[in-house]
């Protein structure tokens, strides 16, 4: 990572989601997006909790960490 942020050498993270037909093994694109490169290192590498009701519960947040 460079201190200047994104550039042609750091295009970001490309994410593609496919659905695979088990009979023919043909991939069908479902969704694709590109996250831009960050300008600074993240403060933490921990994943944020998801949006499900269990993770959204403040009492349960501590129990869901590994």
XYZ file of C-alpha atoms in Angstrom, residues 23-50:
28
model
C -25.465 -30.249 -13.493
C -23.585 -28.225 -16.099
C -21.023 -26.400 -13.894
C -21.897 -23.169 -15.698
C -21.264 -20.005 -13.694
C -23.966 -17.340 -13.836
C -22.956 -13.918 -12.497
C -25.215 -12.717 -9.687
C -23.524 -9.523 -8.532
C -20.206 -7.753 -8.982
C -18.771 -4.695 -7.311
C -15.422 -3.035 -6.777
C -14.479 -1.504 -3.463
C -12.137 1.464 -3.844
C -8.629 1.361 -2.447
C -8.312 2.880 1.009
C -6.310 6.016 1.652
C -5.143 4.843 5.104
C -4.721 1.534 6.878
C -7.835 0.356 8.744
C -7.817 0.886 12.497
C -8.756 -2.752 13.109
C -8.754 -5.889 10.984
C -11.751 -7.302 12.895
C -14.924 -7.830 10.903
C -17.909 -5.713 11.958
C -20.960 -7.599 13.229
C -23.543 -8.438 10.611
